[in-house]
Coordinates of C-alpha atoms and ligand atoms in Angstrom, one line a residue:
R355 CA -19.0 -22.8 -18.7
G356 CA -17.2 -19.6 -19.7
K357 CA -13.5 -17.8 -20.0
T358 CA -10.8 -18.6 -18.2
I359 CA -10.6 -16.1 -14.8
N360 CA -6.7 -15.6 -14.0
I361 CA -5.7 -15.0 -10.2
F362 CA -2.7 -13.9 -9.3
S363 CA -0.9 -14.3 -5.8
I364 CA 1.9 -14.6 -3.6
A365 CA 2.5 -16.3 0.2
S366 CA 5.1 -16.8 1.9
G367 CA 5.5 -18.4 5.3
H368 CA 3.5 -21.3 6.9
L369 CA 0.3 -18.9 8.1
Y370 CA -0.3 -17.4 4.6
E371 CA 0.0 -20.7 2.9
R372 CA -2.6 -22.0 5.1
F373 CA -4.9 -18.7 3.9
L374 CA -4.0 -19.4 0.8
K375 CA -5.7 -22.4 0.2
I376 CA -8.4 -21.2 1.7
M377 CA -8.5 -18.2 -0.9
I378 CA -8.3 -20.8 -3.5
L379 CA -11.5 -22.7 -1.9
S380 CA -13.0 -19.7 -0.9
V381 CA -12.9 -18.9 -5.2
L382 CA -13.9 -22.2 -6.7
K383 CA -16.8 -22.7 -4.5
N384 CA -18.4 -19.4 -6.0
T385 CA -18.1 -19.5 -9.4
N386 CA -18.6 -22.4 -12.3
R387 CA -16.0 -20.7 -14.6
P388 CA -12.7 -22.1 -15.1
V389 CA -9.9 -21.0 -13.1
K390 CA -6.2 -20.7 -13.3
F391 CA -4.0 -19.5 -10.5
W392 CA -0.6 -17.5 -10.7
F393 CA 1.7 -18.2 -8.0
I394 CA 4.5 -16.2 -7.3
K395 CA 7.3 -19.1 -6.7
N396 CA 9.5 -17.5 -5.0
Y397 CA 8.4 -18.2 -1.3
L398 CA 6.7 -20.9 -1.4
S399 CA 7.4 -24.2 1.1
P400 CA 8.3 -27.2 -0.8
Q401 CA 5.3 -28.8 1.4
F402 CA 3.0 -26.6 -0.2
K403 CA 4.5 -27.1 -4.1
D404 CA 4.0 -30.7 -3.2
V405 CA -0.1 -30.5 -2.1
I406 CA -1.0 -27.9 -4.6
P407 CA -1.0 -30.5 -8.1
H408 CA -2.9 -32.7 -6.1
M409 CA -5.3 -29.9 -4.9
S410 CA -5.9 -28.6 -8.6
R411 CA -6.5 -32.2 -9.6
E412 CA -9.2 -32.8 -6.7
Y413 CA -10.7 -29.6 -7.1
G414 CA -10.7 -28.7 -11.1
F415 CA -8.3 -25.7 -11.6
D416 CA -5.5 -25.0 -13.1
Y417 CA -2.4 -23.3 -11.7
E418 CA 0.9 -22.2 -12.6
L419 CA 4.1 -21.1 -10.0
I420 CA 6.1 -18.1 -12.0
T421 CA 9.0 -15.8 -11.0
Y422 CA 11.0 -13.1 -11.7
K423 CA 14.1 -12.3 -10.2
W424 CA 14.8 -9.2 -8.6
P425 CA 16.5 -6.3 -11.7
T426 CA 19.9 -5.8 -10.3
W427 CA 19.5 -2.2 -10.9
L428 CA 16.5 -2.0 -8.9
H429 CA 17.0 -0.6 -5.1
K430 CA 17.3 -3.7 -2.9
Q431 CA 14.7 -4.2 0.0
T432 CA 16.1 -6.3 2.8
E433 CA 12.8 -6.7 4.6
K434 CA 10.9 -10.1 3.5
Q435 CA 7.3 -8.0 3.8
R436 CA 8.5 -5.1 1.8
I437 CA 9.8 -8.1 -0.7
I438 CA 6.8 -9.6 -1.0
W439 CA 4.8 -6.2 -1.5
A440 CA 7.2 -5.4 -4.3
Y441 CA 6.4 -8.4 -6.0
K442 CA 2.5 -8.1 -5.8
I443 CA 2.6 -4.9 -8.1
L444 CA 6.3 -4.1 -9.4
F445 CA 6.5 -6.9 -11.7
L446 CA 3.2 -7.1 -13.7
D447 CA 4.3 -6.1 -17.0
V448 CA 7.1 -8.9 -17.1
I449 CA 6.0 -12.3 -14.4
F450 CA 3.7 -13.3 -16.8
P451 CA 3.7 -14.8 -20.6
I452 CA 2.6 -12.0 -23.1
S453 CA -0.4 -14.2 -23.9
L454 CA -1.9 -13.3 -21.2
E455 CA -4.4 -10.6 -20.9
K456 CA -5.9 -10.1 -17.8
V457 CA -5.2 -11.0 -14.2
I458 CA -6.8 -10.1 -10.4
F459 CA -4.5 -9.8 -7.7
V460 CA -6.1 -11.0 -4.5
D461 CA -4.4 -10.9 -0.7
A462 CA -3.3 -14.3 1.0
D463 CA -5.4 -13.6 3.6
Q464 CA -8.9 -12.8 1.6
V465 CA -11.9 -15.2 1.4
V466 CA -14.3 -14.6 -1.1
R467 CA -18.3 -14.4 -1.6
A468 CA -19.3 -13.9 -4.6
D469 CA -18.3 -15.3 -8.2
I470 CA -14.7 -13.3 -8.9
G471 CA -15.9 -13.5 -12.5
D472 CA -17.9 -10.9 -12.6
L473 CA -14.9 -9.0 -10.9
Y474 CA -12.7 -10.3 -13.7
D475 CA -15.6 -9.4 -16.7
M476 CA -15.6 -5.5 -15.7
D477 CA -14.7 -3.3 -18.5
I478 CA -11.4 -1.6 -17.5
K479 CA -11.9 0.6 -20.6
G480 CA -8.2 0.8 -21.7
R481 CA -6.6 1.6 -18.4
P482 CA -3.9 -0.3 -16.7
L483 CA -4.9 -1.2 -13.4
A484 CA -8.2 -1.0 -11.7
Y485 CA -8.5 -1.1 -7.9
T486 CA -11.8 -1.9 -5.8
P487 CA -13.7 0.7 -4.0
F488 CA -12.5 1.0 -0.4
C489 CA -14.4 2.0 2.7
D490 CA -13.4 4.4 5.5
N491 CA -17.4 3.7 7.4
N492 CA -15.4 2.5 10.7
K493 CA -14.9 5.8 12.6
D494 CA -12.9 4.3 15.4
M495 CA -10.4 3.7 12.9
D496 CA -10.1 7.8 11.6
G497 CA -7.1 8.7 13.5
Y498 CA -4.9 5.6 11.9
R499 CA -6.1 6.3 8.4
F500 CA -2.3 7.4 7.1
W501 CA -3.7 8.6 3.8
R502 CA -5.8 11.8 4.9
Q503 CA -2.7 13.4 6.6
G504 CA 1.0 14.5 5.3
F505 CA 2.6 13.0 2.6
W506 CA -0.5 10.8 1.3
R507 CA -3.2 13.5 1.5
E508 CA -0.8 15.7 -0.2
H509 CA 0.3 13.1 -2.9
L510 CA -3.6 12.4 -3.3
R511 CA -4.9 15.6 -3.7
G512 CA -8.6 14.5 -3.0
R513 CA -8.3 11.3 -4.9
P514 CA -9.3 8.1 -3.0
Y515 CA -6.9 5.7 -1.5
H516 CA -7.1 2.3 -2.2
I517 CA -5.6 -0.9 -0.2
S518 CA -3.9 -2.7 -3.0
A519 CA -5.6 -6.3 -1.6
L520 CA -7.4 -7.2 -4.6
Y521 CA -7.1 -5.1 -7.9
V522 CA -8.0 -4.6 -11.3
V523 CA -11.5 -3.7 -12.7
D524 CA -13.5 -0.7 -14.5
L525 CA -13.7 1.9 -12.2
V526 CA -16.5 4.0 -13.5
K527 CA -18.9 1.0 -14.0
F528 CA -18.0 0.0 -10.4
R529 CA -18.9 3.3 -9.3
E530 CA -22.5 2.8 -11.2
T531 CA -23.1 -0.2 -9.5
A532 CA -21.9 0.6 -6.2
A533 CA -20.7 -2.9 -5.3
E534 CA -18.8 -3.4 -2.7
W535 CA -16.0 -5.6 -3.4
L536 CA -13.6 -5.5 -0.7
W537 CA -14.4 -5.7 3.0
C538 CA -12.1 -6.0 5.6
E539 CA -13.3 -5.1 9.5
S540 CA -10.7 -2.6 10.2
W541 CA -11.7 -0.4 8.2
C542 CA -14.9 -0.7 6.7
G543 CA -16.8 -1.2 10.1
N544 CA -19.8 -3.8 10.7
A545 CA -22.7 -2.4 9.0
T546 CA -21.5 -3.3 5.7
K547 CA -20.0 -6.4 6.3
S548 CA -23.1 -8.6 4.9
K549 CA -22.9 -7.3 1.5
A550 CA -18.6 -8.1 1.3
K551 CA -17.9 -10.1 -1.7
T552 CA -14.6 -10.9 -0.3
I553 CA -13.4 -10.3 3.5
D554 CA -9.8 -9.5 3.4
L555 CA -8.0 -9.9 7.1
C556 CA -6.1 -6.9 7.1
N557 CA -3.8 -5.6 10.0
N558 CA -6.1 -3.7 12.5
P559 CA -3.0 -1.5 13.5
M560 CA -5.4 -0.4 16.9
T561 CA -6.1 -4.0 18.2
K562 CA -3.3 -5.6 16.3
E563 CA -5.7 -8.7 16.8
P564 CA -3.3 -12.1 15.5
K565 CA -4.6 -12.7 11.7
L566 CA -5.7 -16.2 13.0
Q567 CA -8.0 -15.4 15.6
G568 CA -9.6 -12.6 13.6
A569 CA -10.0 -14.8 10.4
R570 CA -12.2 -17.2 13.4
R571 CA -13.8 -14.4 14.8
I572 CA -14.9 -12.4 11.7
V573 CA -15.3 -14.9 8.7
S574 CA -18.5 -17.6 9.9
E575 CA -16.9 -19.8 6.9
W576 CA -13.5 -19.8 7.5
T577 CA -13.1 -22.5 9.9
D578 CA -14.5 -25.1 7.6
L579 CA -12.6 -23.9 4.7
D580 CA -9.4 -24.2 7.0
F581 CA -10.1 -27.8 7.8
E582 CA -11.5 -28.7 4.6
A583 CA -7.6 -27.2 3.0
R584 CA -6.1 -28.9 6.3
K585 CA -7.4 -32.2 6.1
F586 CA -6.7 -32.3 2.2
T587 CA -3.2 -31.4 3.2
A588 CA -2.7 -33.9 5.4
K589 CA -4.3 -36.6 3.3
I590 CA -1.3 -35.9 0.6
L591 CA 1.2 -35.4 2.5
G592 CA 0.4 -38.9 5.1
D593 CA 0.6 -36.6 7.9
E594 CA -1.8 -36.5 10.7
L595 CA -3.8 -33.8 10.8
E596 CA -2.3 -30.5 12.7
N597 CA -3.7 -28.8 16.0
P598 CA -5.4 -25.9 14.3
D599 CA -3.3 -23.7 16.6
A600 CA 0.1 -25.5 16.4
P601 CA 3.2 -24.1 15.3
P602 CA 4.8 -24.4 11.8
P603 CA 6.1 -27.6 11.1
P604 CA 10.1 -27.5 10.8
P605 CA 11.5 -27.3 7.8
P606 CA 12.2 -30.0 5.6
P607 CA 16.1 -31.7 6.3
Ligands
UDP430 N1 2.3 -11.9 2.9 C1 2.8 -13.3 3.1 N2 3.9 -13.6 4.2 C2 3.9 -12.8 4.8 C3 3.1 -10.9 5.1 C4 2.6 -10.8 3.5 O1 2.5 -13.9 1.9 O2 4.3 -12.7 5.9 C5 1.3 -11.7 1.1 C6 0.0 -12.6 1.5 O3 -0.4 -12.4 0.0 C7 -0.7 -11.1 2.3 C8 -0.1 -9.6 1.5 O4 1.4 -10.2 0.9 O5 -2.2 -11.6 2.0 C9 -0.5 -8.5 2.4 O6 -0.1 -9.0 3.6 P1 -1.3 -8.7 4.5 O7 -2.5 -9.6 4.3 O8 -0.5 -9.1 6.0 O9 -1.6 -7.1 4.5 P2 -2.8 -6.4 5.1 O10 -3.7 -7.0 4.6 O11 -2.9 -7.0 6.5 O12 -2.7 -5.0 5.4
CA431 CA1 -4.8 -8.8 3.4

């Protein structure tokens, strides 16, 4: 079945845990390779931690919960969102066991449509990090591309900006194949949607459409994947299937 694909992600909160299950299912449905998921333990709910071992058995994937304590010498972050972003990128050198040689970070709100093994296998030619190319074809969003002005423009000096929703890869080879792995409606526009291999539910700073609404509108398979994940979760927890638009469950006593 080939070499294991290692995927790293993070989720905090009911909505993002729901997204994360869908990301897992979408990865598994598009590859025959063994997959191991690595999740940051810090922000996962007890419910998620209950369900994930069952999901791993049912769908045949491996997983590990990992954690790293915020170093005392590192400037403290108080905003949850910023802490999450830091965990996505800052501790890559210390958060995994030494034996792990390669990992792909995938945002929890992403839906994968291609074999992510192809991305995993790309030769990144000794570079430590490689980001998938990102698009700028959605002209309506030109005014919102903050990286084209001011600080970011200076900082990049003509080099391309990448969002951090999906990374690792040999950029040179990637450009040769001109594959558009990472697509999201806000920045890419609909002309290239049919070629998307993963779809991220990027926030849209112009419309501010809620993520759930966007998910159903943008990703045709999202509702089925969500139903499957919720049905499975309810079965494991012995709960009734919740209403798809219900607010998050109360925290356990
Ligand atoms: N995230 C999370 N909880 C939050 C916000 C973000 O777990 O409340 C994680 C999750 O993995 C998410 C990633 O951080 O996919 C990036 O945030 P988001 O996808 O909302 O950013 P966008 O792609 O819209 O810029
Ligand atoms: Ca995202």
